[in-house]
Amino acid sequence: MSEHIHISPSLMTMDLDQFKEQITFLNDHVDSFHIDIMDGHFVPNLSLSPWFIEQTRKLSNKPMSAHLMVTDPTFWVQQLINIQCEFICMPAENTNGTAFRLIDQIHAAGLKAGVVLNPETPVSAILPYIDLLDKVTIMTVDPGFAGQRFLVKMLDKITELRQLRDTHDYHYLIEMDGSTNKEHWQVIHAVKPDIYVIGRSGLFNLTDHIESSWFQMVAEFEQATGETFR
């Protein structure tokens, strides 16, 4: 039997003109929502915010996962705690020196703590606190913009994380983020991340309507992998 495919749409790439329609439909089909928060410094772009999460919650009962691409995680973590964002995922590159404190702060609020590894950052960078993490996100593209080149070598980190988890009985989920689409479904699914972040090329830009886009995505997954999507 095929395993359940945990999909987390990246709302940065959705059509905001169809916000209500898209969230309402996806709420019945996905496991969580992925919200990119950028400060214009860590990456040269600005995107969503804690306020956007609050607006999405008016239409959805699914967990929200904030992906922080920011230079000052401390500032943003407290804002996300204030709105009880279920997963708060910090940039490993800017968390050195505060990782233990921030993870403890998130856990004390009853929320889940994660880190995100950009392509150049090895898994070894988070080994001092990996046992405390609830999620590790592997970027398979350069962060900050949709449509970046897929970096297939980054999938090796997913295999490494799975081996570490199995060996040490860690509890984190493994998420991949970047260029999840029909060109890459086969190689991505072969390493079996727990969560697939999917955006413009794999979902939102497939057709003009979210329902037909969703079922096209499902068909592309099944064609590429030979497995039934469920």
CSV table of C-alpha atoms in Angstrom, one decimal:
chain,number,residue,atom,x,y,z
A,1,MET,CA,0.0,0.0,0.0
A,2,SER,CA,1.3,3.5,-0.8
A,3,GLU,CA,2.3,5.7,2.0
A,4,HIS,CA,0.3,8.9,2.8
A,5,ILE,CA,1.8,11.9,0.9
A,6,HIS,CA,2.0,14.9,3.3
A,7,ILE,CA,1.6,18.0,1.1
A,8,SER,CA,2.3,21.5,2.5
A,9,PRO,CA,1.5,24.2,-0.1
A,10,SER,CA,3.8,27.2,-0.1
A,11,LEU,CA,1.3,30.1,0.1
A,12,MET,CA,3.9,32.6,-1.1
A,13,THR,CA,3.3,31.2,-4.6
A,14,MET,CA,-0.5,31.2,-4.5
A,15,ASP,CA,-2.8,33.5,-6.5
A,16,LEU,CA,-3.9,36.1,-3.9
A,17,ASP,CA,-6.8,37.1,-6.1
A,18,GLN,CA,-8.2,33.6,-5.4
A,19,PHE,CA,-7.1,33.5,-1.7
A,20,LYS,CA,-10.4,32.3,-0.2
A,21,GLU,CA,-11.2,29.9,-3.0
A,22,GLN,CA,-7.7,28.3,-2.9
A,23,ILE,CA,-7.4,28.0,0.9
A,24,THR,CA,-11.0,26.6,1.3
A,25,PHE,CA,-10.3,23.9,-1.3
A,26,LEU,CA,-6.8,23.0,-0.1
A,27,ASN,CA,-8.0,22.8,3.5
A,28,ASP,CA,-9.8,19.6,2.6
A,29,HIS,CA,-6.8,18.1,0.8
A,30,VAL,CA,-3.5,19.1,2.5
A,31,ASP,CA,-1.9,18.3,5.8
A,32,SER,CA,-0.5,21.8,6.6
A,33,PHE,CA,0.3,25.2,5.1
A,34,HIS,CA,3.8,26.5,4.5
A,35,ILE,CA,4.3,30.3,5.0
A,36,ASP,CA,7.5,32.0,4.0
A,37,ILE,CA,8.5,35.0,6.1
A,38,MET,CA,11.3,37.1,4.6
A,39,ASP,CA,12.8,40.3,5.9
A,40,GLY,CA,14.6,41.6,2.8
A,41,HIS,CA,18.0,41.0,4.4
A,42,PHE,CA,18.6,37.3,4.8
A,43,VAL,CA,17.2,37.0,1.3
A,44,PRO,CA,16.7,40.0,-1.0
A,45,ASN,CA,12.9,39.7,-1.0
A,46,LEU,CA,9.9,40.3,1.2
A,47,SER,CA,7.0,37.9,1.6
A,48,LEU,CA,4.4,36.8,4.1
A,49,SER,CA,3.9,37.7,7.7
A,50,PRO,CA,2.4,36.5,11.0
A,51,TRP,CA,-0.7,38.6,10.1
A,52,PHE,CA,-1.1,36.5,6.9
A,53,ILE,CA,-1.1,33.4,9.1
A,54,GLU,CA,-3.9,34.9,11.1
A,55,GLN,CA,-5.9,35.6,8.0
A,56,THR,CA,-5.4,32.1,6.7
A,57,ARG,CA,-6.6,30.6,10.0
A,58,LYS,CA,-10.0,32.2,9.4
A,59,LEU,CA,-10.5,29.7,6.5
A,60,SER,CA,-8.4,26.8,7.6
A,61,ASN,CA,-8.0,24.4,10.6
A,62,LYS,CA,-4.7,22.9,9.3
A,63,PRO,CA,-1.4,23.5,11.1
A,64,MET,CA,0.7,26.4,9.9
A,65,SER,CA,4.4,26.1,9.4
A,66,ALA,CA,6.4,29.3,9.3
A,67,HIS,CA,9.7,29.2,7.3
A,68,LEU,CA,11.8,32.1,8.6
A,69,MET,CA,14.3,33.6,6.1
A,70,VAL,CA,15.4,36.4,8.4
A,71,THR,CA,18.5,37.8,10.0
A,72,ASP,CA,17.0,38.1,13.5
A,73,PRO,CA,15.0,34.9,14.3
A,74,THR,CA,14.5,36.1,17.9
A,75,PHE,CA,12.3,39.0,16.8
A,76,TRP,CA,10.1,36.8,14.6
A,77,VAL,CA,9.9,33.7,16.9
A,78,GLN,CA,8.1,35.7,19.6
A,79,GLN,CA,5.6,37.1,17.1
A,80,LEU,CA,4.8,33.6,15.9
A,81,ILE,CA,4.5,32.3,19.5
A,82,ASN,CA,2.0,35.1,20.1
A,83,ILE,CA,-0.3,33.8,17.4
A,84,GLN,CA,0.4,30.1,18.3
A,85,CYS,CA,1.9,29.2,14.9
A,86,GLU,CA,2.2,25.4,15.1
A,87,PHE,CA,5.6,25.0,13.5
A,88,ILE,CA,8.3,27.7,13.7
A,89,CYS,CA,11.3,26.9,11.5
A,90,MET,CA,14.4,29.0,11.9
A,91,PRO,CA,17.3,29.5,9.5
A,92,ALA,CA,20.2,27.3,10.8
A,93,GLU,CA,22.7,29.9,9.4
A,94,ASN,CA,21.4,32.7,11.7
A,95,THR,CA,20.5,30.6,14.7
A,96,ASN,CA,24.0,29.9,16.0
A,97,GLY,CA,24.3,31.3,19.5
A,98,THR,CA,20.5,31.3,20.2
A,99,ALA,CA,19.4,27.9,19.0
A,100,PHE,CA,18.9,26.2,22.4
A,101,ARG,CA,17.2,29.3,23.9
A,102,LEU,CA,14.8,29.7,20.9
A,103,ILE,CA,14.0,26.0,20.8
A,104,ASP,CA,13.2,25.9,24.5
A,105,GLN,CA,11.1,29.1,24.1
A,106,ILE,CA,9.1,27.5,21.3
A,107,HIS,CA,8.6,24.3,23.2
A,108,ALA,CA,7.6,26.1,26.4
A,109,ALA,CA,4.7,27.7,24.4
A,110,GLY,CA,3.5,24.2,23.4
A,111,LEU,CA,4.7,24.6,19.8
A,112,LYS,CA,7.0,22.8,17.4
A,113,ALA,CA,10.6,23.9,16.6
A,114,GLY,CA,12.3,23.4,13.3
A,115,VAL,CA,15.3,24.5,11.4
A,116,VAL,CA,15.9,25.1,7.7
A,117,LEU,CA,19.1,24.2,5.9
A,118,ASN,CA,20.0,26.2,2.9
A,119,PRO,CA,21.8,24.4,0.1
A,120,GLU,CA,25.3,25.3,1.3
A,121,THR,CA,24.7,24.3,4.9
A,122,PRO,CA,25.6,20.8,5.9
A,123,VAL,CA,23.5,18.6,8.3
A,124,SER,CA,26.5,18.7,10.7
A,125,ALA,CA,25.7,22.4,11.4
A,126,ILE,CA,22.7,21.3,13.5
A,127,LEU,CA,24.0,18.2,15.2
A,128,PRO,CA,24.5,19.9,18.6
A,129,TYR,CA,20.7,20.3,19.0
A,130,ILE,CA,19.2,18.0,16.4
A,131,ASP,CA,17.7,15.8,19.2
A,132,LEU,CA,15.5,18.7,20.2
A,133,LEU,CA,14.1,19.4,16.8
A,134,ASP,CA,10.5,18.6,15.6
A,135,LYS,CA,11.3,19.3,11.9
A,136,VAL,CA,14.3,19.8,9.6
A,137,THR,CA,13.6,21.4,6.2
A,138,ILE,CA,16.0,20.8,3.4
A,139,MET,CA,16.1,23.5,0.7
A,140,THR,CA,16.6,22.0,-2.7
A,141,VAL,CA,16.7,25.4,-4.4
A,142,ASP,CA,18.4,28.7,-3.4
A,143,PRO,CA,16.1,30.5,-1.0
A,144,GLY,CA,14.1,33.7,-1.4
A,145,PHE,CA,12.5,33.3,-4.9
A,146,ALA,CA,10.2,30.9,-6.7
A,147,GLY,CA,11.5,29.2,-9.8
A,148,GLN,CA,15.1,28.6,-8.8
A,149,ARG,CA,17.2,25.8,-10.2
A,150,PHE,CA,16.6,22.4,-8.6
A,151,LEU,CA,19.7,21.1,-6.8
A,152,VAL,CA,19.4,17.4,-6.8
A,153,LYS,CA,22.5,16.8,-4.7
A,154,MET,CA,20.6,18.3,-1.7
A,155,LEU,CA,18.4,15.2,-1.6
A,156,ASP,CA,21.5,13.4,-0.1
A,157,LYS,CA,20.8,15.4,3.1
A,158,ILE,CA,17.3,13.8,3.4
A,159,THR,CA,18.9,10.4,3.2
A,160,GLU,CA,21.5,11.5,5.9
A,161,LEU,CA,18.7,12.8,8.1
A,162,ARG,CA,16.7,9.6,7.8
A,163,GLN,CA,19.8,7.5,8.8
A,164,LEU,CA,20.5,9.7,11.8
A,165,ARG,CA,16.9,9.5,12.9
A,166,ASP,CA,16.8,5.8,12.6
A,167,THR,CA,20.1,5.3,14.4
A,168,HIS,CA,19.5,7.7,17.3
A,169,ASP,CA,15.7,7.5,17.6
A,170,TYR,CA,15.3,11.2,16.9
A,171,HIS,CA,11.7,12.4,16.4
A,172,TYR,CA,12.0,15.2,13.8
A,173,LEU,CA,10.1,15.3,10.6
A,174,ILE,CA,12.0,15.7,7.3
A,175,GLU,CA,10.7,18.3,4.9
A,176,MET,CA,11.9,19.2,1.5
A,177,ASP,CA,11.3,22.6,-0.1
A,178,GLY,CA,12.0,23.6,-3.7
A,179,SER,CA,10.9,22.7,-7.2
A,180,THR,CA,8.6,19.9,-6.3
A,181,ASN,CA,7.0,19.3,-9.7
A,182,LYS,CA,6.6,16.7,-12.4
A,183,GLU,CA,10.2,17.0,-13.5
A,184,HIS,CA,11.5,16.0,-10.0
A,185,TRP,CA,8.7,13.9,-8.4
A,186,GLN,CA,10.5,10.7,-9.1
A,187,VAL,CA,13.9,11.6,-7.6
A,188,ILE,CA,12.3,13.4,-4.6
A,189,HIS,CA,10.0,10.6,-3.8
A,190,ALA,CA,12.8,8.1,-4.0
A,191,VAL,CA,14.4,9.5,-0.8
A,192,LYS,CA,11.0,9.8,0.9
A,193,PRO,CA,10.9,13.0,2.8
A,194,ASP,CA,8.0,13.2,5.3
A,195,ILE,CA,6.7,16.5,4.0
A,196,TYR,CA,6.6,17.9,0.5
A,197,VAL,CA,6.5,21.7,0.2
A,198,ILE,CA,4.9,22.4,-3.2
A,199,GLY,CA,4.5,25.8,-4.9
A,200,ARG,CA,4.1,27.5,-8.2
A,201,SER,CA,5.6,25.0,-10.7
A,202,GLY,CA,4.0,21.9,-9.0
A,203,LEU,CA,0.6,23.2,-8.1
A,204,PHE,CA,-0.6,26.8,-8.3
A,205,ASN,CA,0.5,27.5,-11.9
A,206,LEU,CA,-0.7,24.3,-13.4
A,207,THR,CA,-4.2,25.6,-14.4
A,208,ASP,CA,-6.3,28.7,-13.7
A,209,HIS,CA,-8.3,26.9,-11.0
A,210,ILE,CA,-7.1,25.3,-7.8
A,211,GLU,CA,-9.3,22.2,-8.1
A,212,SER,CA,-8.1,21.3,-11.5
A,213,SER,CA,-4.5,22.2,-10.6
A,214,TRP,CA,-4.7,19.8,-7.6
A,215,PHE,CA,-5.9,16.9,-9.6
A,216,GLN,CA,-3.3,17.6,-12.3
A,217,MET,CA,-0.6,17.5,-9.6
A,218,VAL,CA,-1.9,14.2,-8.3
A,219,ALA,CA,-1.8,12.8,-11.8
A,220,GLU,CA,1.8,14.0,-12.4
A,221,PHE,CA,2.9,12.5,-9.1
A,222,GLU,CA,1.3,9.1,-9.9
A,223,GLN,CA,2.8,9.1,-13.4
A,224,ALA,CA,6.3,10.0,-12.2
A,225,THR,CA,6.4,7.6,-9.2
A,226,GLY,CA,4.1,4.7,-10.3
A,227,GLU,CA,2.4,5.0,-6.9
A,228,THR,CA,-1.2,5.9,-5.9
A,229,PHE,CA,-1.5,9.4,-4.3
A,230,ARG,CA,-3.3,9.3,-1.0
